[in-house]
XYZ file of C-alpha atoms in Angstrom:
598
model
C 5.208 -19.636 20.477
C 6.328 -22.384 21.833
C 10.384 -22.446 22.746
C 11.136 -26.138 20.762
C 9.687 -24.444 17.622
C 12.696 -21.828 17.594
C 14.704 -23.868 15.417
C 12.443 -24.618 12.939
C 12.143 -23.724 9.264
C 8.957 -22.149 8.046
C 8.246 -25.601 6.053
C 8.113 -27.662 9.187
C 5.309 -25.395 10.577
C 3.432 -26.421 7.140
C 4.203 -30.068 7.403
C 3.259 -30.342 11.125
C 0.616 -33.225 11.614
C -2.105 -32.285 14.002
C -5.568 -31.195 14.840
C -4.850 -27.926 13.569
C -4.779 -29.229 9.927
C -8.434 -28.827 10.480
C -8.624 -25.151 10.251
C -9.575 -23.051 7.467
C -7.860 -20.667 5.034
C -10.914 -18.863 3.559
C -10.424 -16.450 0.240
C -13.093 -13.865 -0.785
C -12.706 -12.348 -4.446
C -13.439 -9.410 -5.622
C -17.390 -10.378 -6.210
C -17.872 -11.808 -2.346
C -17.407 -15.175 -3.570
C -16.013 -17.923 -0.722
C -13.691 -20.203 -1.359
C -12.451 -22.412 1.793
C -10.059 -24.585 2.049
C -8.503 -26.535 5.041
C -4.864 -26.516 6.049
C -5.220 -30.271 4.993
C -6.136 -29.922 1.974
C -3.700 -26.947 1.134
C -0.643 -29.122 2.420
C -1.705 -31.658 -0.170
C -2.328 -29.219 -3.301
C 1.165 -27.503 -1.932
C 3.371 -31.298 -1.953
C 1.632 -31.460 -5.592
C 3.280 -27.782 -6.579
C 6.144 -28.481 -5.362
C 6.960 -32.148 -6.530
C 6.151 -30.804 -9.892
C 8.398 -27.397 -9.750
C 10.839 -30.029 -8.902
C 10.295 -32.058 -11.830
C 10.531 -29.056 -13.990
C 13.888 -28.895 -12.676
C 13.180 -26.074 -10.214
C 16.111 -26.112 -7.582
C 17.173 -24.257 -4.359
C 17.639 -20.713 -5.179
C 16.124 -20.055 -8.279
C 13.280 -17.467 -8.506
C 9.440 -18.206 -9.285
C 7.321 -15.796 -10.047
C 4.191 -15.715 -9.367
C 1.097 -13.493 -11.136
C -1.569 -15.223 -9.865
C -4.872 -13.225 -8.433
C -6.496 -16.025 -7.072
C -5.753 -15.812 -3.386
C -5.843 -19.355 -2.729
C -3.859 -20.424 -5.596
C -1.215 -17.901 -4.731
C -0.834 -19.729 -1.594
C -0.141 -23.185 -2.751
C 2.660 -22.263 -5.339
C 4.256 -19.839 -2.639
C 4.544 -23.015 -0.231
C 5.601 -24.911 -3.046
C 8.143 -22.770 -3.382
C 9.109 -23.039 0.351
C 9.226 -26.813 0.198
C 11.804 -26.819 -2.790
C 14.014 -24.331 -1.392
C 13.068 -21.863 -4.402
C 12.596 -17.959 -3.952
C 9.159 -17.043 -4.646
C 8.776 -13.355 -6.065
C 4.872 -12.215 -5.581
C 3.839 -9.813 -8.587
C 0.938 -7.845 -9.870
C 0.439 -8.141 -13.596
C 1.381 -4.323 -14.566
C 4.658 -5.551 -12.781
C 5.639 -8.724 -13.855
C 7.893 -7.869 -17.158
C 9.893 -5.694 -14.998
C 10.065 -8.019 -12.365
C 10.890 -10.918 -14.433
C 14.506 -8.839 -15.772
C 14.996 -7.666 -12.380
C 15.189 -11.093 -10.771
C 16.195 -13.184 -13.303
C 13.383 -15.561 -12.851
C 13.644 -18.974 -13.690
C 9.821 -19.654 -13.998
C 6.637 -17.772 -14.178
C 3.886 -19.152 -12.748
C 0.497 -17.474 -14.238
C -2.856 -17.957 -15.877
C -1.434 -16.005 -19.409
C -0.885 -17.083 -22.581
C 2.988 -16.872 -22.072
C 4.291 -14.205 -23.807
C 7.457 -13.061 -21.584
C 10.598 -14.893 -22.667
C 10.473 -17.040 -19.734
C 9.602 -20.667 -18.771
C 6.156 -20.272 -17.729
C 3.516 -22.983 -16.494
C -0.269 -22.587 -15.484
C -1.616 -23.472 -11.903
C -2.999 -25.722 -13.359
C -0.178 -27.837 -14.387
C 1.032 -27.542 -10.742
C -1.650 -29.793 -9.271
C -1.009 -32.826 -12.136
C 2.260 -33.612 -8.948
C 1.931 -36.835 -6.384
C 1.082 -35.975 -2.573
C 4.708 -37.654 -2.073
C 6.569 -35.668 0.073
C 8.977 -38.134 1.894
C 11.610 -35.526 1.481
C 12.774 -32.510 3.953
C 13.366 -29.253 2.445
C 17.132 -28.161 2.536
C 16.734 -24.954 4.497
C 19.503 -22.382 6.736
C 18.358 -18.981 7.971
C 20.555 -17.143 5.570
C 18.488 -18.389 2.810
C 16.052 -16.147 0.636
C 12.425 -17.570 1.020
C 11.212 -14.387 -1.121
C 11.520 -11.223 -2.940
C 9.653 -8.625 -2.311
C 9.583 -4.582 -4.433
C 9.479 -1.996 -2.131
C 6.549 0.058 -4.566
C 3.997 -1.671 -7.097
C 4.887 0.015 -9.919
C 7.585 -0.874 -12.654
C 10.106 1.964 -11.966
C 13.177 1.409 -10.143
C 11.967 -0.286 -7.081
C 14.016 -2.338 -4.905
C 13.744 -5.939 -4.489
C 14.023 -6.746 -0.794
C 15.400 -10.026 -0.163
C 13.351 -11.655 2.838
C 15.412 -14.483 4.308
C 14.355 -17.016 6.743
C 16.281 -16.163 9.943
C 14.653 -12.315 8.968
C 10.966 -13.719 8.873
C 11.019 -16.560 11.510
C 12.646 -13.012 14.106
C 9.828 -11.123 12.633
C 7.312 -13.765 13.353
C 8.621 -14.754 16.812
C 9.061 -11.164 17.868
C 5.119 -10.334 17.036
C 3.586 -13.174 18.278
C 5.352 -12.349 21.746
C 4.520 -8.595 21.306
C 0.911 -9.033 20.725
C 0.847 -12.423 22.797
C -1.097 -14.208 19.940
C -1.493 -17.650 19.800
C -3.383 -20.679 17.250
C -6.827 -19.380 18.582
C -6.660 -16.256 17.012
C -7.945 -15.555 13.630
C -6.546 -13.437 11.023
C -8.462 -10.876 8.255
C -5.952 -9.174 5.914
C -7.626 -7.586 2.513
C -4.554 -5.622 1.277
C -2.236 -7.061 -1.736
C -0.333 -9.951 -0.988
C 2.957 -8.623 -2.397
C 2.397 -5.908 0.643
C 5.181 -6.774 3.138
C 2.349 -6.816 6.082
C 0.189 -9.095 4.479
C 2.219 -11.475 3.590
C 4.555 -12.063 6.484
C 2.041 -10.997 9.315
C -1.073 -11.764 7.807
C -0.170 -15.088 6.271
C 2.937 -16.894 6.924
C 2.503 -16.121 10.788
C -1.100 -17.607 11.133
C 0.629 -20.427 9.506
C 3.688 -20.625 11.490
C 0.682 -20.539 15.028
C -1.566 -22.710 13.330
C -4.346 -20.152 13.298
C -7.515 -19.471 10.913
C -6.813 -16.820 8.301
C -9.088 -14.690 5.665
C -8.205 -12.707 2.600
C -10.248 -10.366 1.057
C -9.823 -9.088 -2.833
C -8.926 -5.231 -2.435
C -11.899 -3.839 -4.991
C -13.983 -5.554 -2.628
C -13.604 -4.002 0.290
C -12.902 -0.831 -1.439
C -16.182 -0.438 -3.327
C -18.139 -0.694 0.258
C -15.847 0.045 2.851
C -17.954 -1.195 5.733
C -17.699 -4.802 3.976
C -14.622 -4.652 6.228
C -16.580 -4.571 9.529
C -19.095 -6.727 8.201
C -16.300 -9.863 7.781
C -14.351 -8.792 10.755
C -17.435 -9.570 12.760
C -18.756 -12.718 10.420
C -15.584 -14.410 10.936
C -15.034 -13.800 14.347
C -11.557 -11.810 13.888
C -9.085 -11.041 16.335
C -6.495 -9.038 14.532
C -6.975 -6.958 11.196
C -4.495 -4.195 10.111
C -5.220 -1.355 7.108
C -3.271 2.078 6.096
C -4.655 4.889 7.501
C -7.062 5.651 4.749
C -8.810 3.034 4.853
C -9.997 3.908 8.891
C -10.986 7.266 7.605
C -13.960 5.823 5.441
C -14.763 3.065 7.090
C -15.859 5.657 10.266
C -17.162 7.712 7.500
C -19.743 5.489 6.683
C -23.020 5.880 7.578
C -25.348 4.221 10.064
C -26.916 1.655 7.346
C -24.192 -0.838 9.317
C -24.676 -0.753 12.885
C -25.446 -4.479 13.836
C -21.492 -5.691 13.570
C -19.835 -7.532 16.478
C -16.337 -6.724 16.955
C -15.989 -8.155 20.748
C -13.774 -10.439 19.269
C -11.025 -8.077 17.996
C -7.738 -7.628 20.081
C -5.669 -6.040 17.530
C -7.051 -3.994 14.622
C -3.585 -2.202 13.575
C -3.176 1.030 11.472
C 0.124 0.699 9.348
C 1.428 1.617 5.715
C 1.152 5.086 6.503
C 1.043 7.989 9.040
C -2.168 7.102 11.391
C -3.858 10.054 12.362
C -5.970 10.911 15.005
C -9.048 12.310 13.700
C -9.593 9.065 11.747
C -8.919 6.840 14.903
C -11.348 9.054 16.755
C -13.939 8.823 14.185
C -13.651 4.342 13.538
C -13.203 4.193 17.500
C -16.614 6.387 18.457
C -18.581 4.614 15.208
C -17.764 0.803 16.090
C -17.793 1.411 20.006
C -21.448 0.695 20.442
C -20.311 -2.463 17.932
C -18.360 -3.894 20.574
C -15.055 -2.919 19.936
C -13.188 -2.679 23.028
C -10.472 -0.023 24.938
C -7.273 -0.591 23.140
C -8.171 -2.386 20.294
C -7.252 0.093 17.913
C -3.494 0.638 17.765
C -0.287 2.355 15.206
C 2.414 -0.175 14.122
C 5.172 0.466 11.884
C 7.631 -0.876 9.743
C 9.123 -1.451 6.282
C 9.856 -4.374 3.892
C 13.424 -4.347 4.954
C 12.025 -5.011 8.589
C 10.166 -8.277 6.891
C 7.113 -5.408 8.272
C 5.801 -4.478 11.403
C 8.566 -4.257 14.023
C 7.257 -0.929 16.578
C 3.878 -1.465 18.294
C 1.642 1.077 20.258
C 0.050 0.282 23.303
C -3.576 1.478 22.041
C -4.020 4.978 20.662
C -4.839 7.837 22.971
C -1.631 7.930 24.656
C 0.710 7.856 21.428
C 2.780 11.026 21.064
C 0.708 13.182 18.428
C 1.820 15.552 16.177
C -0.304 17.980 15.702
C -3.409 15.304 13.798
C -0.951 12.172 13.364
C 0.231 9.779 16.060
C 3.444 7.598 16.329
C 4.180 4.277 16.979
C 5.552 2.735 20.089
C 7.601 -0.199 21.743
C 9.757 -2.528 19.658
C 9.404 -5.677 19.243
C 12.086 -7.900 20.750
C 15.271 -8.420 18.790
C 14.841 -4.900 17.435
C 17.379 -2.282 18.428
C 16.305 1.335 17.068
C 18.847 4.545 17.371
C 18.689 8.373 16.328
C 21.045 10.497 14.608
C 19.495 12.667 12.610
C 16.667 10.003 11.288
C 16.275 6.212 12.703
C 18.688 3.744 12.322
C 17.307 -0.101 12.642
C 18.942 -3.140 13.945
C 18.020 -7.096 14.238
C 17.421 -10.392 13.083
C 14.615 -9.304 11.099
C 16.387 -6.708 9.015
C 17.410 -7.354 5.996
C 21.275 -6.603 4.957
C 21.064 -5.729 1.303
C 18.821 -5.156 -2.015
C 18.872 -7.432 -5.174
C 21.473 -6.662 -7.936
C 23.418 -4.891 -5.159
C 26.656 -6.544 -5.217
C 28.103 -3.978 -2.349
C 26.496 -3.010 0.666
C 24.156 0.508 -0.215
C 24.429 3.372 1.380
C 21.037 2.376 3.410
C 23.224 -0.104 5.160
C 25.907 0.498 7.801
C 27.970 -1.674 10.007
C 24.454 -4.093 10.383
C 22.375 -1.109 11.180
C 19.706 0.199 8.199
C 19.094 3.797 7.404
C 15.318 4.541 7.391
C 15.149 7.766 6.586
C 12.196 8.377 8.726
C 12.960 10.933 11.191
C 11.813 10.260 15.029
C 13.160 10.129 18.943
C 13.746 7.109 20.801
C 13.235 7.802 24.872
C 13.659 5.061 26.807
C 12.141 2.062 25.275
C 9.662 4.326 23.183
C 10.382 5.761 19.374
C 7.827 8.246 17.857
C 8.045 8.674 14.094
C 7.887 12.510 13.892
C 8.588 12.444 10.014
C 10.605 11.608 7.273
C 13.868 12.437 5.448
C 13.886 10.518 2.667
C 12.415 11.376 -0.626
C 9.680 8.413 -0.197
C 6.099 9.449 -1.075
C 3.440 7.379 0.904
C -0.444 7.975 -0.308
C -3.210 5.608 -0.243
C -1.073 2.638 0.814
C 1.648 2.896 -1.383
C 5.452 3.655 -1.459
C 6.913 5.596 -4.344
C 10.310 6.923 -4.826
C 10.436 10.388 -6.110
C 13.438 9.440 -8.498
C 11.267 6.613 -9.267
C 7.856 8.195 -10.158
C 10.113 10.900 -12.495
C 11.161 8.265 -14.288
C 7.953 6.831 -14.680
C 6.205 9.792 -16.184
C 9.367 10.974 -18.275
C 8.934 7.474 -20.051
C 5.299 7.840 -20.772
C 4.768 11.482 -21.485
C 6.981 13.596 -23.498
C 8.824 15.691 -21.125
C 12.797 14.914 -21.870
C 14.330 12.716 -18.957
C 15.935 14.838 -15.947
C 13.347 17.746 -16.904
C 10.676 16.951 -14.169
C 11.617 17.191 -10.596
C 9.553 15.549 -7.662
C 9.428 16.605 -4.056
C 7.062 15.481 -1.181
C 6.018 16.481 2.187
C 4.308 14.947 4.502
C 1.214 16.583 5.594
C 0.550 16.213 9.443
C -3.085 17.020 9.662
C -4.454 15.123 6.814
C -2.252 12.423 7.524
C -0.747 11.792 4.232
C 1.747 13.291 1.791
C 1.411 16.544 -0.312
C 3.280 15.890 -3.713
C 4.423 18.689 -5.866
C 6.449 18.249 -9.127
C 8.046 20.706 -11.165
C 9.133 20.649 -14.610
C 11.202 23.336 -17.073
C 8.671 25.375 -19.290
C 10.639 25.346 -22.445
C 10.320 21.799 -22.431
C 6.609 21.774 -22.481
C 4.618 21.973 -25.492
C 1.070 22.801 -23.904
C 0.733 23.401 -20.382
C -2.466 22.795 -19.823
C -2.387 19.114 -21.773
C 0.447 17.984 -19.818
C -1.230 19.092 -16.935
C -3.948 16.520 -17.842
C -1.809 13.704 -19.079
C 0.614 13.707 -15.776
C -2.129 13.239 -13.775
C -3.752 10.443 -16.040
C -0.438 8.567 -16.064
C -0.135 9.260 -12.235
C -3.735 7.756 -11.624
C -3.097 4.914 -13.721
C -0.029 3.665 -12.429
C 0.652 4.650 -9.258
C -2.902 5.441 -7.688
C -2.793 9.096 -6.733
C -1.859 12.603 -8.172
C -0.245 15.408 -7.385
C -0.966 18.440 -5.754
C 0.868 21.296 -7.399
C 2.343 20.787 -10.865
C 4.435 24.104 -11.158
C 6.190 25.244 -14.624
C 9.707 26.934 -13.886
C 12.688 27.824 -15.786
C 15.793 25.465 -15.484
C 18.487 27.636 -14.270
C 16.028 28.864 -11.389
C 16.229 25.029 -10.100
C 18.660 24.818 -7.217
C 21.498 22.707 -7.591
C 24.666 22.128 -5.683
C 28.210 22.646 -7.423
C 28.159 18.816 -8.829
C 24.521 19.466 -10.701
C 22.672 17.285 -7.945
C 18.837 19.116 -7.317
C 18.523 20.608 -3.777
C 15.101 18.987 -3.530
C 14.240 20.861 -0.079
C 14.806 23.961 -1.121
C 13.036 23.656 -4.743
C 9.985 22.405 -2.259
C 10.270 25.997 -0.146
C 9.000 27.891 -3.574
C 5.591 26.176 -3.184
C 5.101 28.713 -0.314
C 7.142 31.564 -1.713
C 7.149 32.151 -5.427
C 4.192 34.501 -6.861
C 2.261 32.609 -9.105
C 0.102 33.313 -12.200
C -3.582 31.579 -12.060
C -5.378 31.586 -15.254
C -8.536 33.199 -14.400
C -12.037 31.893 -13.280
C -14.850 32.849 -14.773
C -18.004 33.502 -12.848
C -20.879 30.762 -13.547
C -24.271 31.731 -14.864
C -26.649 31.461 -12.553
C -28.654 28.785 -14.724
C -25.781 26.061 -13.527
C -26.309 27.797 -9.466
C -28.450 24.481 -8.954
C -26.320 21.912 -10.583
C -22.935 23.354 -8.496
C -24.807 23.192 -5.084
C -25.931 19.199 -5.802
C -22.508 18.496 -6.875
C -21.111 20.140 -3.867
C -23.757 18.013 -1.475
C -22.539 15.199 -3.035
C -19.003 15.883 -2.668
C -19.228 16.910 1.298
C -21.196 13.445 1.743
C -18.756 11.270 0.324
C -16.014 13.684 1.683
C -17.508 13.947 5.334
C -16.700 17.415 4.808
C -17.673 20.581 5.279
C -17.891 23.710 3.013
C -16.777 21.848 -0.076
C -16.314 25.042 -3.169
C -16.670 24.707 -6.821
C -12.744 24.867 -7.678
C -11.266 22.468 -4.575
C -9.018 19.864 -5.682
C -11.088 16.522 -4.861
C -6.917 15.242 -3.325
C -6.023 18.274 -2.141
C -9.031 18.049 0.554
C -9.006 14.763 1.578
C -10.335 12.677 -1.361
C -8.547 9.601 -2.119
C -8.648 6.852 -5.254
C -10.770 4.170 -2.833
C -13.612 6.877 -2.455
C -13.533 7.763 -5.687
C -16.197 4.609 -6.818
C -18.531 6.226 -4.005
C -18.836 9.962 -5.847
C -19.064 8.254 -8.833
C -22.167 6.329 -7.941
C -23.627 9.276 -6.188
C -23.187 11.353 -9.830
C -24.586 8.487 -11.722
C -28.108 8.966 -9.177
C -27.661 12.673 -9.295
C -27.465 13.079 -12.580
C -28.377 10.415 -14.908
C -24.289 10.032 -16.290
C -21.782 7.592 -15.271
C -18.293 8.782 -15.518
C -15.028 6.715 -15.259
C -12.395 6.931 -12.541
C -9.991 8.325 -14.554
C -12.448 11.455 -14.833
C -11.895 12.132 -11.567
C -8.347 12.795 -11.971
C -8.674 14.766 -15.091
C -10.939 16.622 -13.682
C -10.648 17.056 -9.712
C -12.893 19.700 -8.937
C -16.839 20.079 -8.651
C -16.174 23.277 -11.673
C -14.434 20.845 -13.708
C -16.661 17.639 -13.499
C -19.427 19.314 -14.340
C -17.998 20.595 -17.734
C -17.619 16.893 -18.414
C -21.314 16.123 -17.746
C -22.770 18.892 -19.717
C -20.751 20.936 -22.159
C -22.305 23.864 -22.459
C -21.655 24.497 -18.710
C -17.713 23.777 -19.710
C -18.323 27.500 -22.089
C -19.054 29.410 -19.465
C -16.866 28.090 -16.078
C -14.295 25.005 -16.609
C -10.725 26.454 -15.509
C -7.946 24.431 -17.396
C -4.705 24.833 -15.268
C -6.997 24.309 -11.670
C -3.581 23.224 -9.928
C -0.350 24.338 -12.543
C 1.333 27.440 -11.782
C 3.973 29.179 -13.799
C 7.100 30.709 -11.622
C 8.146 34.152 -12.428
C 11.462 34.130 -10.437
């Protein structure tokens, strides 16, 4: 980037006459439809937005929200936002009430009926405003341009506040990093209220003047190789995804061979731990596709970082442990130390949440706590794990305190009766989560079982691994009543447990088991799959869940619903769903709840 642009605000990179007004910023929703639009025109529609936020008496500071799932309306309201000097506050719809308390928000802008107690106007309305804009937006780098939750459900997330000195160091310090420049072109398809997406994958193609697409998430999640397919239609040069998301898109079959990817330089793994058997797997599938030595790489970061801020030279010669892989190289303005877990430094980090009138305890002296564990040698950091109590699956951050709370308020289990702990699972690449609640507090173990895992699936997009039943004063505490988490986790491995037992199937069913199990190692890529594996506990994630359940609808005539899969997660217990009588003679109820006898 160019040095007389380092004093800039992000507006001026908006309002910037020039040939680049030309490009395009194309949207593709979630049924493949196009909608294009150029930088032109979106200047325009955003003057419009924000002459009329001003005219509803929208001033510097106060907070917009905005539930709007229209990609390229989400866009002009955020810039309006910018313009005016407002904080814009992206939010999902299962969010926004909580939201809306948490910030305080002096507008929502959505396509509802309004029904929160909040000023609320359509998109619509926006785009009734003048093209005027003979005005310059009142902007210092200590401002907030946005909020941002660190999770995407309504718990007790944080709201990270992203000013403009954080994102313009962000910005400047990964275009230098991966020396990008207005020629390159962008693909992002993950949520917009994602910290990556919206700071790398939008406002810094705007900031270099560069052609950007976004992608609805059910899109490319129904048909993973959709992904390839638009990287190489649109010519991309940098894409990013979690780690889950490389696993089935090399999983794929051959049906999608005739991609070009010679255009990529930077297709970047973040969100999660990267692992090396799905790099492995994407790299040796797309190779003969054109993608190129070094293309594939491991970033990392977190909201409070305004996102990526660690990048890996390629992939092969990252630090693994044992299947995952760790990051690399800073990017300038970044100072990273160890004690214990990673402390982060810089323009680009944040200094405190929202509604946190003192500094937290994740902030010291300038320097915030991570709680990911790693070593820094030389100019080098490897993320080697984490210490906090952060579960990270399928994309998404959750708080054990926070997902607790979230099931204590929807099921009946008293509050401070179920007790979360995670670990992060170095082979598979993701995070094993095990909760633990006190068995006189249950009414039926096997229903709760079943209801955890539906309010799990519904709200946070995953389930656990081990639900285990034990008594309350067999939960370790220290002297002040706080839970030793760690040590509650070490009875996973140690306790003896009571299974409720299996019964044998008949052999009339022999045939249906072994066609459920093909089906399950094709969508799995995985071989033996048995009768009573946990579809999670062996690699099976929400996004390939639509896959099995068109496979079963071929198969066998029936078309279940997702949330099937979580109520029932093994081959045993689907097929008891499908045909009842087969339920009589094999379905085990409690497939992953133990009882403790300590």
């Amino acid at each position: 980037m160019e040095e007389r642009y380092c004093d800039w605000t992000l507006s001026n990179y908006l309002l910037e006459d020039g040939q680049w007004l030309d490009r395009r910023l194309i949207c593709i929703d979630d049924q493949g439809q196009v909608t294009s639009q150029s930088y032109r025109e979106l200047r325009t529609r955003v003057i419009k937005a924000a002459n009329v936020l001003r005219s509803l008496g929208i001033k510097k500071g106060d907070r917009v929200c905005i539930s709007l799932e229209d990609y390229s309306e989400f866009f002009i309201v955020l810039w309006g936002c910018i313009l005016t000097g407002a904080i814009a506050v992206p939010t999902a719809k299962a969010d926004t009430e909580q939201i809306l308390r948490d910030v305080s928000a002096a507008l929502l802008v959505e396509h509802g009926d309004g029904k929160y107690e909040v000023a609320h106007v359509s998109f619509a309305m926006l785009q009734n405003g003048t093209a005027d804009h003979d005005w310059e937006t009142d902007m210092h780098a200590e401002d907030v341009i946005a909020i941002l939750f660190t999770s995407g459900s309504t718990g007790k997330s944080k709201g990270v506040q992203l000013t403009a000195g954080n994102l313009l160091a962000n910005i400047r310090g990964n275009i230098q990093t991966l020396q990008l420049g207005e020629e390159d072109k962008f693909l992002n398809w993950l949520p917009l209220n994602h910290c990556t997406a919206f700071v790398q994958f939008h406002l810094m193609p705007v900031c270099l003047h560069a052609e950007q697409v976004h992608i609805a998430v059910d899109y490319i999640l129904k048909q993973p190789y959709r992904w390839a397919d638009l990287m190489s239609k649109w010519k991309t040069t940098i894409s990013w995804a979690p780690n889950f998301a490389f696993k089935m898109a090399g999983a794929e079959d051959d049906r999608k061979t005739s991609v070009d990817l010679s255009a990529l330089r930077h297709l970047i793994s973040a969100g999660e731990m990267a692992t090396f058997s799905a790099f492995d797997t994407f790299e040796q599938k797309y190779k003969p596709c054109g993608l190129k030595e070094k293309v594939l790489s491991v970033s990392w970061g977190m909201t409070e970082t305004c996102g990526m801020i660690l990048h890996s030279d390629g992939w092969r010669d990252n630090v693994r442990v044992k299947n995952t892989i760790s990051s690399g190289k800073t990017i300038p303005g970044i100072t990273i130390r160890e004690e214990g877990e990673l402390f982060v430094n810089g323009d680009a980090v944040v200094r405190n949440y929202l509604n946190v009138e003192k500094i937290t305890e994740d902030f010291y002296d300038g320097w915030l706590r991570t709680g990911d564990c790693g070593t820094v040698c030389g100019d080098v950091v490897s993320i080697t794990g984490r210490k906090k109590d952060i579960i990270i699956k399928n994309g998404r951050n959750v708080s054990c305190v926070e997902l607790e709370e979230g099931i204590s308020q929807r099921c009946r289990i008293p509050l401070g009766f179920l007790i979360c702990t995670v670990e992060p699972d170095l082979e598979r690449g993701t995070d094993r989560v095990y909760l633990f609640t006190d068995e006189t507090k249950v009414w039926d173990k096997e229903k709760i079982q079943v209801e955890i895992g539906r309010i799990m699936a519904e709200n946070y997009g995953f389930t656990f691994d081990s639900l285990m039943f034990i008594r309350e004063s067999n939960i370790p505490k220290t002297a002040i009543g706080k839970i030793k988490r760690n040590q509650l986790k070490k009875m996973v491995w140690t306790a003896p447990k009571k299974n409720v037992e299996k019964r044998e199937s008949s052999r009339k069913n022999q045939n249906d088991i072994c066609e459920m199990i093909s089906l399950w190692e094709n969508v799995l890529k995985l071989q033996p799959v048995h009768a009573d594996d946990n579809f999670f506990r062996i690699g099976g994630t929400s996004a390939m869940i639509p896959f099995l359940l068109d496979e079963i609808e071929k198969k066998f005539g029936c078309r279940l619903k997702i949330s099937d899969i979580f109520l029932a997660p093994t081959v045993s217990e689907l097929l008891a769903i499908l045909e009842p009588n087969y339920a009589c003679s094999h379905l085990s109820k409690t497939n992953n709840a133990y009882i403790f006898d300590i």
